Amino acid sequence: MPVWLKIAAGALLGASLIGLAGLQGASKKLGPLVQEHGTTYYSNDGPVSPPVICKPLSTILAAIKQVHAKYDYLAGEDLKTFQDRARDLKGLPPLNADELYVITEDDQLRDGEMVLFIGLKAKCVSTVFGFPAKLYHEILSATGNA
């Protein structure tokens, strides 16, 4: 093997290894993407999801009544339309829920600034989170349900 070929092969191998190390360093440095509506994690590097809390529907409805809450109920085609509109207008991910209770008012009232989402999948709570009321009403009115 000629000397120039050995040198070229060594230089190519060295450049490849440096490029690979740089790529790995840059990808770790980027981290999760923080957006207006939350953090998006890639390659399953996000926080571990807690196990699904399975409460009977009657318990959930009793808790809602206990705080004198008013709520919107979305399921089936209404829920799909809401999720599609939320995705199209605001880029929100699907809720992974079969039924959705949206607490719009309660004893704490939260000054009308927030709503509380309780999503159920297979009659078990699959997601619970707060959401700005203004954004919720904007999405809801765009679906034609307001």
Tab-separated table of C-alpha atoms in Angstrom:
chain	number	residue	atom	x	y	z
A	1	MET	CA	0.000	0.000	0.000
A	2	PRO	CA	1.520	3.352	-0.989
A	3	VAL	CA	2.320	5.867	1.742
A	4	TRP	CA	0.001	8.556	0.315
A	5	LEU	CA	-2.939	6.094	0.457
A	6	LYS	CA	-2.216	5.324	4.140
A	7	ILE	CA	-2.067	9.053	4.952
A	8	ALA	CA	-5.317	9.743	3.045
A	9	ALA	CA	-7.094	6.845	4.781
A	10	GLY	CA	-5.867	8.076	8.194
A	11	ALA	CA	-6.967	11.651	7.476
A	12	LEU	CA	-10.390	10.464	6.284
A	13	LEU	CA	-10.838	8.271	9.367
A	14	GLY	CA	-9.746	11.135	11.671
A	15	ALA	CA	-12.125	13.624	10.002
A	16	SER	CA	-14.994	11.115	10.250
A	17	LEU	CA	-14.415	10.540	13.971
A	18	ILE	CA	-14.157	14.277	14.690
A	19	GLY	CA	-17.381	14.889	12.726
A	20	LEU	CA	-19.200	12.104	14.595
A	21	ALA	CA	-18.043	13.454	17.973
A	22	GLY	CA	-19.154	16.959	16.983
A	23	LEU	CA	-22.576	15.695	15.888
A	24	GLN	CA	-23.100	13.827	19.160
A	25	GLY	CA	-22.044	16.855	21.193
A	26	ALA	CA	-24.335	19.190	19.253
A	27	SER	CA	-27.352	16.868	19.552
A	28	LYS	CA	-26.967	16.623	23.340
A	29	LYS	CA	-26.528	20.374	23.570
A	30	LEU	CA	-29.811	21.043	21.750
A	31	GLY	CA	-31.925	19.258	24.350
A	32	PRO	CA	-35.732	19.387	24.428
A	33	LEU	CA	-37.605	22.022	22.477
A	34	VAL	CA	-39.394	24.506	24.743
A	35	GLN	CA	-42.444	25.975	23.041
A	36	GLU	CA	-45.199	28.376	24.033
A	37	HIS	CA	-47.508	25.541	25.153
A	38	GLY	CA	-44.957	23.265	26.819
A	39	THR	CA	-41.837	21.187	26.214
A	40	THR	CA	-41.404	18.679	23.407
A	41	TYR	CA	-38.984	15.820	24.081
A	42	TYR	CA	-37.399	13.663	21.401
A	43	SER	CA	-36.293	10.005	21.441
A	44	ASN	CA	-38.135	9.196	24.683
A	45	ASP	CA	-35.730	11.369	26.711
A	46	GLY	CA	-38.522	13.201	28.535
A	47	PRO	CA	-39.748	12.685	32.080
A	48	VAL	CA	-41.235	9.321	32.973
A	49	SER	CA	-45.035	9.391	32.817
A	50	PRO	CA	-46.787	8.431	36.039
A	51	PRO	CA	-49.022	5.378	35.893
A	52	VAL	CA	-52.585	5.947	34.723
A	53	ILE	CA	-54.936	6.784	37.589
A	54	CYS	CA	-58.091	4.770	37.180
A	55	LYS	CA	-61.001	6.364	38.991
A	56	PRO	CA	-64.592	5.489	38.234
A	57	LEU	CA	-66.535	8.122	36.311
A	58	SER	CA	-68.882	8.530	39.277
A	59	THR	CA	-65.944	9.594	41.492
A	60	ILE	CA	-64.828	12.190	38.957
A	61	LEU	CA	-68.350	13.595	38.575
A	62	ALA	CA	-68.793	13.658	42.368
A	63	ALA	CA	-65.545	15.638	42.734
A	64	ILE	CA	-66.710	18.089	40.077
A	65	LYS	CA	-70.060	18.555	41.865
A	66	GLN	CA	-68.311	18.941	45.229
A	67	VAL	CA	-66.601	22.138	44.090
A	68	HIS	CA	-69.777	23.339	42.347
A	69	ALA	CA	-68.014	23.222	39.009
A	70	LYS	CA	-69.480	23.968	35.626
A	71	TYR	CA	-67.942	21.968	32.843
A	72	ASP	CA	-68.008	21.236	29.148
A	73	TYR	CA	-68.098	17.629	28.024
A	74	LEU	CA	-66.526	16.586	24.735
A	75	ALA	CA	-66.498	13.087	23.266
A	76	GLY	CA	-66.678	11.385	19.905
A	77	GLU	CA	-66.907	13.703	16.924
A	78	ASP	CA	-66.995	16.865	19.100
A	79	LEU	CA	-63.706	15.882	20.750
A	80	LYS	CA	-62.112	15.025	17.406
A	81	THR	CA	-63.198	18.370	15.942
A	82	PHE	CA	-61.819	20.210	18.986
A	83	GLN	CA	-58.485	18.383	18.778
A	84	ASP	CA	-58.214	19.001	15.024
A	85	ARG	CA	-58.898	22.701	15.491
A	86	ALA	CA	-56.423	22.930	18.410
A	87	ARG	CA	-53.789	21.281	16.233
A	88	ASP	CA	-54.508	23.498	13.210
A	89	LEU	CA	-54.775	26.805	15.121
A	90	LYS	CA	-52.162	26.369	17.839
A	91	GLY	CA	-50.114	23.287	16.949
A	92	LEU	CA	-51.253	21.379	20.052
A	93	PRO	CA	-50.726	17.606	20.214
A	94	PRO	CA	-53.643	15.157	20.490
A	95	LEU	CA	-54.999	14.613	24.000
A	96	ASN	CA	-55.025	10.794	23.907
A	97	ALA	CA	-58.492	10.747	25.464
A	98	ASP	CA	-61.875	9.245	24.586
A	99	GLU	CA	-63.783	11.735	26.745
A	100	LEU	CA	-62.860	15.201	27.920
A	101	TYR	CA	-64.267	17.192	30.842
A	102	VAL	CA	-63.246	20.847	30.795
A	103	ILE	CA	-63.863	22.574	34.137
A	104	THR	CA	-64.727	26.157	33.218
A	105	GLU	CA	-65.839	27.433	36.659
A	106	ASP	CA	-65.564	26.189	40.230
A	107	ASP	CA	-65.520	27.454	43.840
A	108	GLN	CA	-61.885	28.560	43.436
A	109	LEU	CA	-62.930	30.251	40.170
A	110	ARG	CA	-59.299	30.914	39.187
A	111	ASP	CA	-60.572	34.378	38.151
A	112	GLY	CA	-61.716	32.922	34.838
A	113	GLU	CA	-58.071	32.812	33.713
A	114	MET	CA	-57.712	29.030	33.539
A	115	VAL	CA	-59.727	25.955	32.673
A	116	LEU	CA	-58.935	22.435	33.848
A	117	PHE	CA	-58.870	19.521	31.410
A	118	ILE	CA	-59.625	15.994	32.633
A	119	GLY	CA	-59.181	13.472	29.840
A	120	LEU	CA	-60.400	9.893	30.149
A	121	LYS	CA	-59.174	6.942	28.095
A	122	ALA	CA	-60.992	3.627	28.567
A	123	LYS	CA	-62.873	5.175	31.551
A	124	CYS	CA	-59.581	6.001	33.341
A	125	VAL	CA	-57.999	9.408	33.802
A	126	SER	CA	-55.295	9.713	31.153
A	127	THR	CA	-54.483	13.421	31.329
A	128	VAL	CA	-55.107	16.366	33.652
A	129	PHE	CA	-53.752	19.845	32.986
A	130	GLY	CA	-54.604	23.521	33.157
A	131	PHE	CA	-55.055	25.688	30.100
A	132	PRO	CA	-55.620	29.426	29.551
A	133	ALA	CA	-59.382	30.047	29.367
A	134	LYS	CA	-58.943	32.590	26.588
A	135	LEU	CA	-57.167	30.041	24.375
A	136	TYR	CA	-59.748	27.361	25.174
A	137	HIS	CA	-62.633	29.650	24.184
A	138	GLU	CA	-60.785	30.696	21.025
A	139	ILE	CA	-60.386	27.073	19.941
A	140	LEU	CA	-63.919	26.173	21.009
A	141	SER	CA	-65.488	29.076	19.115
A	142	ALA	CA	-63.520	28.153	16.001
A	143	THR	CA	-65.090	24.672	16.107
A	144	GLY	CA	-68.565	26.193	16.115
A	145	ASN	CA	-69.468	24.766	19.550
A	146	ALA	CA	-69.536	28.035	21.497
